[in-house]
Structures are given as C-alpha cells and as structure tokens.
PDB file of C-alpha atoms in Angstrom:
ATOM      1  CA  ASP A  13       9.521  27.735   0.237  1.00  0.00           C
ATOM      2  CA  THR A  14       9.803  27.034  -3.465  1.00  0.00           C
ATOM      3  CA  GLY A  15       6.900  24.636  -3.819  1.00  0.00           C
ATOM      4  CA  VAL A  16       6.876  20.983  -4.820  1.00  0.00           C
ATOM      5  CA  SER A  17       9.522  20.101  -7.393  1.00  0.00           C
ATOM      6  CA  GLN A  18       9.696  17.065  -9.665  1.00  0.00           C
ATOM      7  CA  ASN A  19      12.538  15.753 -11.771  1.00  0.00           C
ATOM      8  CA  PRO A  20      12.887  15.088 -14.568  1.00  0.00           C
ATOM      9  CA  ARG A  21      10.119  17.117 -16.168  1.00  0.00           C
ATOM     10  CA  HIS A  22      10.127  14.944 -19.276  1.00  0.00           C
ATOM     11  CA  LYS A  23      11.317  11.388 -19.863  1.00  0.00           C
ATOM     12  CA  ILE A  24      11.336   9.389 -23.093  1.00  0.00           C
ATOM     13  CA  THR A  25      12.240   5.743 -22.778  1.00  0.00           C
ATOM     14  CA  LYS A  26      11.998   2.526 -24.724  1.00  0.00           C
ATOM     15  CA  ARG A  27       9.624  -0.226 -23.749  1.00  0.00           C
ATOM     16  CA  GLY A  28      11.215  -2.562 -21.221  1.00  0.00           C
ATOM     17  CA  GLN A  29      13.505   0.027 -19.653  1.00  0.00           C
ATOM     18  CA  ASN A  30      13.325   1.109 -16.001  1.00  0.00           C
ATOM     19  CA  VAL A  31      12.674   4.736 -15.072  1.00  0.00           C
ATOM     20  CA  THR A  32      12.808   6.618 -11.778  1.00  0.00           C
ATOM     21  CA  PHE A  33      11.167   9.918 -10.917  1.00  0.00           C
ATOM     22  CA  ARG A  34      11.921  12.139  -7.960  1.00  0.00           C
ATOM     23  CA  CYS A  35       9.641  14.415  -5.958  1.00  0.00           C
ATOM     24  CA  ASP A  36      10.826  17.007  -3.444  1.00  0.00           C
ATOM     25  CA  PRO A  37       7.867  18.126  -1.316  1.00  0.00           C
ATOM     26  CA  ILE A  38       7.445  21.421   0.465  1.00  0.00           C
ATOM     27  CA  SER A  39       9.637  21.255   3.538  1.00  0.00           C
ATOM     28  CA  GLU A  40       7.849  20.154   6.708  1.00  0.00           C
ATOM     29  CA  HIS A  41       4.938  18.659   4.764  1.00  0.00           C
ATOM     30  CA  ASN A  42       4.607  15.198   6.240  1.00  0.00           C
ATOM     31  CA  ARG A  43       2.116  13.919   3.659  1.00  0.00           C
ATOM     32  CA  LEU A  44       3.144  13.023   0.110  1.00  0.00           C
ATOM     33  CA  TYR A  45       1.027  11.652  -2.731  1.00  0.00           C
ATOM     34  CA  TRP A  46       1.691  10.259  -6.196  1.00  0.00           C
ATOM     35  CA  TYR A  47      -0.885  10.426  -8.991  1.00  0.00           C
ATOM     36  CA  ARG A  48      -0.974   9.398 -12.646  1.00  0.00           C
ATOM     37  CA  GLN A  49      -2.824  11.480 -15.228  1.00  0.00           C
ATOM     38  CA  THR A  50      -3.552  10.483 -18.808  1.00  0.00           C
ATOM     39  CA  LEU A  51      -4.709  12.843 -21.525  1.00  0.00           C
ATOM     40  CA  GLY A  52      -8.210  14.194 -20.963  1.00  0.00           C
ATOM     41  CA  GLN A  53      -8.598  12.565 -17.569  1.00  0.00           C
ATOM     42  CA  GLY A  54      -8.258  13.699 -13.991  1.00  0.00           C
ATOM     43  CA  PRO A  55      -5.378  12.477 -11.842  1.00  0.00           C
ATOM     44  CA  GLU A  56      -5.670   8.922 -10.486  1.00  0.00           C
ATOM     45  CA  PHE A  57      -4.351   8.190  -7.010  1.00  0.00           C
ATOM     46  CA  LEU A  58      -1.327   5.866  -6.904  1.00  0.00           C
ATOM     47  CA  THR A  59       0.097   5.971  -3.395  1.00  0.00           C
ATOM     48  CA  TYR A  60       0.355   7.993  -0.180  1.00  0.00           C
ATOM     49  CA  PHE A  61       3.094   8.483   2.400  1.00  0.00           C
ATOM     50  CA  GLN A  62       2.860   9.948   5.859  1.00  0.00           C
ATOM     51  CA  ASN A  63       6.448  10.731   6.773  1.00  0.00           C
ATOM     52  CA  GLU A  64       8.409   7.659   5.633  1.00  0.00           C
ATOM     53  CA  ALA A  65       5.499   5.214   5.942  1.00  0.00           C
ATOM     54  CA  GLN A  66       3.631   4.185   2.790  1.00  0.00           C
ATOM     55  CA  LEU A  67       0.066   3.982   4.133  1.00  0.00           C
ATOM     56  CA  GLU A  68      -2.003   3.423   1.016  1.00  0.00           C
ATOM     57  CA  LYS A  69      -1.460   1.940  -2.433  1.00  0.00           C
ATOM     58  CA  SER A  70      -3.883   1.884  -5.324  1.00  0.00           C
ATOM     59  CA  ARG A  71      -4.612  -1.242  -7.327  1.00  0.00           C
ATOM     60  CA  LEU A  72      -3.175   0.783 -10.226  1.00  0.00           C
ATOM     61  CA  LEU A  73       0.251   0.387  -8.613  1.00  0.00           C
ATOM     62  CA  SER A  74       1.208  -2.958 -10.127  1.00  0.00           C
ATOM     63  CA  ASP A  75       4.234  -5.014  -9.114  1.00  0.00           C
ATOM     64  CA  ARG A  76       6.285  -3.057 -11.643  1.00  0.00           C
ATOM     65  CA  PHE A  77       5.801   0.143  -9.671  1.00  0.00           C
ATOM     66  CA  SER A  78       7.540   0.950  -6.421  1.00  0.00           C
ATOM     67  CA  ALA A  79       7.659   4.124  -4.382  1.00  0.00           C
ATOM     68  CA  GLU A  80       9.860   5.103  -1.484  1.00  0.00           C
ATOM     69  CA  ARG A  81      10.246   8.046   0.833  1.00  0.00           C
ATOM     70  CA  PRO A  82      13.409   7.500   2.835  1.00  0.00           C
ATOM     71  CA  LYS A  83      13.707   9.644   5.945  1.00  0.00           C
ATOM     72  CA  GLY A  84      10.340  11.207   5.201  1.00  0.00           C
ATOM     73  CA  SER A  85      11.775  13.817   2.855  1.00  0.00           C
ATOM     74  CA  PHE A  86      11.969  13.376  -0.918  1.00  0.00           C
ATOM     75  CA  SER A  87      10.230  10.482  -2.657  1.00  0.00           C
ATOM     76  CA  THR A  88      11.027   8.353  -5.685  1.00  0.00           C
ATOM     77  CA  LEU A  89       8.676   6.462  -7.982  1.00  0.00           C
ATOM     78  CA  GLU A  90      10.260   3.686 -10.039  1.00  0.00           C
ATOM     79  CA  ILE A  91       8.653   1.878 -12.929  1.00  0.00           C
ATOM     80  CA  GLN A  92      10.327  -1.335 -13.996  1.00  0.00           C
ATOM     81  CA  ARG A  93       9.984  -2.909 -17.458  1.00  0.00           C
ATOM     82  CA  THR A  94       8.024   0.036 -18.800  1.00  0.00           C
ATOM     83  CA  GLU A  95       5.090  -0.561 -21.140  1.00  0.00           C
ATOM     84  CA  GLN A  96       3.485   1.811 -23.626  1.00  0.00           C
ATOM     85  CA  GLY A  97       0.457   2.015 -21.341  1.00  0.00           C
ATOM     86  CA  ASP A  98       2.645   3.637 -18.696  1.00  0.00           C
ATOM     87  CA  SER A  99       2.871   6.785 -20.831  1.00  0.00           C
ATOM     88  CA  ALA A 100       1.272   9.518 -18.734  1.00  0.00           C
ATOM     89  CA  MET A 101       1.934  12.539 -16.544  1.00  0.00           C
ATOM     90  CA  TYR A 102       3.088  11.521 -13.066  1.00  0.00           C
ATOM     91  CA  LEU A 103       2.140  14.108 -10.457  1.00  0.00           C
ATOM     92  CA  CYS A 104       3.396  14.483  -6.922  1.00  0.00           C
ATOM     93  CA  ALA A 105       1.663  16.490  -4.204  1.00  0.00           C
ATOM     94  CA  SER A 106       2.399  17.270  -0.578  1.00  0.00           C
ATOM     95  CA  SER A 107       0.375  18.651   2.313  1.00  0.00           C
ATOM     96  CA  PRO A 108       0.827  19.438   6.003  1.00  0.00           C
ATOM     97  CA  SER A 109      -2.646  18.192   6.866  1.00  0.00           C
ATOM     98  CA  PRO A 110      -5.514  16.200   5.396  1.00  0.00           C
ATOM     99  CA  GLU A 111      -6.740  19.145   3.351  1.00  0.00           C
ATOM    100  CA  THR A 112      -5.282  21.181   0.533  1.00  0.00           C
ATOM    101  CA  GLN A 113      -2.665  19.354  -1.508  1.00  0.00           C
ATOM    102  CA  TYR A 114       0.102  21.295  -3.228  1.00  0.00           C
ATOM    103  CA  PHE A 115       1.002  19.806  -6.584  1.00  0.00           C
ATOM    104  CA  GLY A 116       4.290  19.756  -8.430  1.00  0.00           C
ATOM    105  CA  PRO A 117       4.606  20.426 -12.174  1.00  0.00           C
ATOM    106  CA  GLY A 118       4.646  16.716 -13.009  1.00  0.00           C
ATOM    107  CA  THR A 119       6.910  14.381 -14.957  1.00  0.00           C
ATOM    108  CA  ARG A 120       5.682  13.528 -18.440  1.00  0.00           C
ATOM    109  CA  LEU A 121       6.664   9.976 -19.439  1.00  0.00           C
ATOM    110  CA  LEU A 122       6.591   8.699 -23.002  1.00  0.00           C
ATOM    111  CA  VAL A 123       7.297   5.016 -23.569  1.00  0.00           C
ATOM    112  CA  LEU A 124       8.178   4.174 -27.176  1.00  0.00           C
TER     113      LEU A 124
ATOM    114  CA  LYS B   8     -17.127   3.063  -5.375  1.00  0.00           C
ATOM    115  CA  GLN B   9     -17.003   6.856  -5.579  1.00  0.00           C
ATOM    116  CA  GLU B  10     -17.374   8.315  -9.064  1.00  0.00           C
ATOM    117  CA  VAL B  11     -16.972  11.999  -9.871  1.00  0.00           C
ATOM    118  CA  THR B  12     -18.503  13.431 -13.031  1.00  0.00           C
ATOM    119  CA  GLN B  13     -18.018  16.909 -14.445  1.00  0.00           C
ATOM    120  CA  ILE B  14     -20.307  18.596 -16.929  1.00  0.00           C
ATOM    121  CA  PRO B  15     -19.733  20.084 -19.430  1.00  0.00           C
ATOM    122  CA  ALA B  16     -16.509  18.470 -20.627  1.00  0.00           C
ATOM    123  CA  ALA B  17     -15.617  21.644 -22.512  1.00  0.00           C
ATOM    124  CA  LEU B  18     -16.951  25.189 -22.582  1.00  0.00           C
ATOM    125  CA  SER B  19     -16.188  28.243 -24.704  1.00  0.00           C
ATOM    126  CA  VAL B  20     -17.524  31.629 -23.611  1.00  0.00           C
ATOM    127  CA  PRO B  21     -16.908  35.284 -24.525  1.00  0.00           C
ATOM    128  CA  GLU B  22     -14.985  37.443 -22.092  1.00  0.00           C
ATOM    129  CA  GLY B  23     -17.101  38.975 -19.345  1.00  0.00           C
ATOM    130  CA  GLU B  24     -19.652  36.192 -19.167  1.00  0.00           C
ATOM    131  CA  ASN B  25     -20.607  34.587 -15.869  1.00  0.00           C
ATOM    132  CA  LEU B  26     -20.458  30.805 -15.952  1.00  0.00           C
ATOM    133  CA  VAL B  27     -21.151  27.697 -13.901  1.00  0.00           C
ATOM    134  CA  LEU B  28     -19.226  24.447 -13.894  1.00  0.00           C
ATOM    135  CA  ASN B  29     -20.893  21.353 -12.480  1.00  0.00           C
ATOM    136  CA  CYS B  30     -19.563  18.409 -10.491  1.00  0.00           C
ATOM    137  CA  SER B  31     -21.512  15.398  -9.241  1.00  0.00           C
ATOM    138  CA  PHE B  32     -20.407  12.535  -7.021  1.00  0.00           C
ATOM    139  CA  THR B  33     -22.065   9.216  -6.249  1.00  0.00           C
ATOM    140  CA  ASP B  34     -21.191   8.730  -2.559  1.00  0.00           C
ATOM    141  CA  SER B  35     -22.253  11.599  -0.301  1.00  0.00           C
ATOM    142  CA  ALA B  36     -20.062  10.450   2.625  1.00  0.00           C
ATOM    143  CA  ILE B  37     -17.266  12.855   1.769  1.00  0.00           C
ATOM    144  CA  TYR B  38     -14.722  14.581   4.017  1.00  0.00           C
ATOM    145  CA  ASN B  39     -14.260  17.559   1.724  1.00  0.00           C
ATOM    146  CA  LEU B  40     -14.520  18.696  -1.890  1.00  0.00           C
ATOM    147  CA  GLN B  41     -11.958  20.771  -3.754  1.00  0.00           C
ATOM    148  CA  TRP B  42     -11.853  22.624  -7.027  1.00  0.00           C
ATOM    149  CA  PHE B  43      -8.505  22.782  -8.825  1.00  0.00           C
ATOM    150  CA  ARG B  44      -7.239  24.585 -11.879  1.00  0.00           C
ATOM    151  CA  GLN B  45      -4.793  22.992 -14.309  1.00  0.00           C
ATOM    152  CA  ASP B  46      -3.031  24.847 -17.108  1.00  0.00           C
ATOM    153  CA  PRO B  47      -1.889  22.789 -20.135  1.00  0.00           C
ATOM    154  CA  GLY B  48       1.040  20.539 -19.287  1.00  0.00           C
ATOM    155  CA  LYS B  49       1.231  21.813 -15.729  1.00  0.00           C
ATOM    156  CA  GLY B  50       0.402  20.675 -12.226  1.00  0.00           C
ATOM    157  CA  LEU B  51      -2.760  21.521 -10.302  1.00  0.00           C
ATOM    158  CA  THR B  52      -3.505  24.635  -8.270  1.00  0.00           C
ATOM    159  CA  SER B  53      -6.112  24.472  -5.518  1.00  0.00           C
ATOM    160  CA  LEU B  54      -8.817  27.123  -5.926  1.00  0.00           C
ATOM    161  CA  LEU B  55     -11.362  26.388  -3.219  1.00  0.00           C
ATOM    162  CA  LEU B  56     -11.844  23.720  -0.565  1.00  0.00           C
ATOM    163  CA  ILE B  57     -15.240  23.054   0.995  1.00  0.00           C
ATOM    164  CA  GLN B  58     -15.436  20.967   4.146  1.00  0.00           C
ATOM    165  CA  SER B  59     -18.336  18.533   4.396  1.00  0.00           C
ATOM    166  CA  SER B  60     -20.031  20.739   7.014  1.00  0.00           C
ATOM    167  CA  GLN B  61     -19.901  23.816   4.790  1.00  0.00           C
ATOM    168  CA  ARG B  62     -22.260  24.939   2.024  1.00  0.00           C
ATOM    169  CA  GLU B  63     -20.007  27.266   0.042  1.00  0.00           C
ATOM    170  CA  GLN B  64     -16.656  29.003  -0.215  1.00  0.00           C
ATOM    171  CA  THR B  65     -15.698  32.202  -2.026  1.00  0.00           C
ATOM    172  CA  SER B  66     -12.416  33.550  -3.325  1.00  0.00           C
ATOM    173  CA  GLY B  67     -12.439  36.673  -5.462  1.00  0.00           C
ATOM    174  CA  ARG B  68     -14.518  36.009  -8.576  1.00  0.00           C
ATOM    175  CA  LEU B  69     -14.946  32.345  -7.679  1.00  0.00           C
ATOM    176  CA  ASN B  70     -17.729  30.811  -5.615  1.00  0.00           C
ATOM    177  CA  ALA B  71     -18.116  27.095  -4.973  1.00  0.00           C
ATOM    178  CA  SER B  72     -21.180  25.487  -3.462  1.00  0.00           C
ATOM    179  CA  LEU B  73     -21.698  22.028  -2.028  1.00  0.00           C
ATOM    180  CA  ASP B  74     -24.906  20.023  -1.631  1.00  0.00           C
ATOM    181  CA  LYS B  75     -23.894  16.732  -0.074  1.00  0.00           C
ATOM    182  CA  SER B  76     -27.390  15.271   0.006  1.00  0.00           C
ATOM    183  CA  SER B  77     -27.767  15.548  -3.754  1.00  0.00           C
ATOM    184  CA  GLY B  78     -24.112  14.795  -4.489  1.00  0.00           C
ATOM    185  CA  ARG B  79     -23.484  18.034  -6.331  1.00  0.00           C
ATOM    186  CA  SER B  80     -21.105  20.972  -6.359  1.00  0.00           C
ATOM    187  CA  THR B  81     -20.939  23.997  -8.615  1.00  0.00           C
ATOM    188  CA  LEU B  82     -18.120  26.412  -9.361  1.00  0.00           C
ATOM    189  CA  TYR B  83     -19.333  29.867 -10.328  1.00  0.00           C
ATOM    190  CA  ILE B  84     -16.917  32.168 -12.147  1.00  0.00           C
ATOM    191  CA  ALA B  85     -17.991  35.798 -12.401  1.00  0.00           C
ATOM    192  CA  ALA B  86     -16.927  38.157 -15.177  1.00  0.00           C
ATOM    193  CA  SER B  87     -14.733  35.609 -16.943  1.00  0.00           C
ATOM    194  CA  GLN B  88     -11.371  36.692 -18.379  1.00  0.00           C
ATOM    195  CA  PRO B  89      -9.082  35.117 -21.006  1.00  0.00           C
ATOM    196  CA  GLY B  90      -6.659  34.289 -18.183  1.00  0.00           C
ATOM    197  CA  ASP B  91      -9.317  31.989 -16.736  1.00  0.00           C
ATOM    198  CA  SER B  92      -8.827  29.632 -19.680  1.00  0.00           C
ATOM    199  CA  ALA B  93      -7.721  26.298 -18.188  1.00  0.00           C
ATOM    200  CA  THR B  94      -9.073  22.924 -17.110  1.00  0.00           C
ATOM    201  CA  TYR B  95     -11.067  22.951 -13.883  1.00  0.00           C
ATOM    202  CA  LEU B  96     -11.074  19.760 -11.842  1.00  0.00           C
ATOM    203  CA  CYS B  97     -13.353  18.731  -9.024  1.00  0.00           C
ATOM    204  CA  ALA B  98     -12.051  16.279  -6.399  1.00  0.00           C
ATOM    205  CA  VAL B  99     -13.607  14.567  -3.389  1.00  0.00           C
ATOM    206  CA  ASP B 100     -11.903  13.042  -0.382  1.00  0.00           C
ATOM    207  CA  HIS B 101     -13.382  10.446   1.958  1.00  0.00           C
ATOM    208  CA  THR B 102     -10.604   9.570   4.293  1.00  0.00           C
ATOM    209  CA  GLY B 103      -8.988  12.725   5.527  1.00  0.00           C
ATOM    210  CA  GLY B 104      -6.540  13.513   2.789  1.00  0.00           C
ATOM    211  CA  PHE B 105      -5.494  10.463   0.816  1.00  0.00           C
ATOM    212  CA  LYS B 106      -7.088   8.593  -2.038  1.00  0.00           C
ATOM    213  CA  THR B 107      -8.603  11.763  -3.453  1.00  0.00           C
ATOM    214  CA  ILE B 108     -10.949  11.020  -6.378  1.00  0.00           C
ATOM    215  CA  PHE B 109     -10.895  13.457  -9.285  1.00  0.00           C
ATOM    216  CA  GLY B 110     -13.352  14.159 -12.060  1.00  0.00           C
ATOM    217  CA  ALA B 111     -12.129  14.343 -15.658  1.00  0.00           C
ATOM    218  CA  GLY B 112     -12.384  18.126 -15.656  1.00  0.00           C
ATOM    219  CA  THR B 113     -14.048  20.881 -17.657  1.00  0.00           C
ATOM    220  CA  ARG B 114     -11.859  22.569 -20.283  1.00  0.00           C
ATOM    221  CA  LEU B 115     -12.732  26.271 -20.299  1.00  0.00           C
ATOM    222  CA  PHE B 116     -11.819  28.693 -23.066  1.00  0.00           C
ATOM    223  CA  VAL B 117     -12.605  32.389 -22.591  1.00  0.00           C
ATOM    224  CA  LYS B 118     -12.483  34.349 -25.837  1.00  0.00           C
ATOM    225  CA  ALA B 119     -11.202  37.931 -25.793  1.00  0.00           C
TER     226      ALA B 119
END
C-alpha cells in the first residue's frame, strides 16, 4: 500500500487549453473524492465517487469540469478551456468507509 | 449552510509551549469532525477524528475535544516542537463521508 498518488504533481498551461489530472486511490478503497484548494484556504469539495458511480457534485464543478472513475479504480479530473481562476491545488482522497480520508500530494495547476 | 471558522489564522510560539487551536461550526448536526495537518505544498494527513457521539480523542501529544451543542472543537498540542510547524485544518462532515467542509486552517510556527 503506497498511499494515494496523483499525477502530474505540477501543471502549467495557457488559458483556453484542456488539462487532465489522474488520481490512483489506495487499493480497495471504494470511495474517492476530489477537492480544490486555493492559497490560504481549506480544501473545497468538488465531487465524490463510490466505486464507479459519481454520487455528488459541487456547484463549483462547472460545465468545464468533468470527472470519471472507470471500473471504480483510478479517477481523472478534466478541465476544459482553462481560465486563470482555475489555478489551484487539486487534491484527491480515498477512503474505505465514511470516516478518515487519505489524501494524495495534490496536483498544482497554474493557468497563464 | 455549514460554515467552519478557525481561530487564530496564524500562531507563532516558542518550542515547548502548550497551545490550543480553535474551530467553530455553524450547524451542530454533524456526523464527525476531523483535524488534519498540512505541510507546505503537500496533501493532508488526518490527525484525529471525533464521532458526533464522542467528546474527545487523544493521540500522543494531541488532544481534540468536541462540543456539538456550542459548535466548537479545540485541538490541544502539548510540548510543541519545531516539527509541529504546519497548517492545521478542521473539517466537519454531515452526510457520512462526502461533502466534507473545511475551515481555512491555522498556520502554526514553532520556534526552536
């Protein structure tokens, strides 16, 4: 068990480009969460998967954002037509139960 | 709408001092409350989880208390060390594990 991994760790892109992030949860964790964190703030919930089903989406997840978890294993978060306001740390977490969440190291996105 | 507030926003203390971090929340109908630690540019590490039926949890030099009726939690750190320097985040959960609401955190610096 190597913990939750996220790739890439850093991404710099130009406004208008599409980006995709990947999260590999701890094996056998059926719950997976995505959060966004801006400087000086706590993480904000984006979306939640139980196995392959996306059960909850925040209003923060605009039409430009989409998340998938095919086969209930890894997950991807795609941002289309990136804007400067999308610059943030994107955190993924997994858990085996509705309690402690195990966080990955995050993907830091900078939109120029 | 649940709001989580953490006071102080930042704290600097000499090594060896005992300290208390505060967290308040507006809706007392919570499922659990967690305290996390975040090192700069990194993901979150869970420190303590308190179920809604519990009053406190302890782990080593850390003790967290929960008073649901007043909407407050405290994290007590005994005999602080420079390695304790980090941001401490409080988070509450209503719905059994998703849509966790975080506070903005307290940035702690322990001087050697």
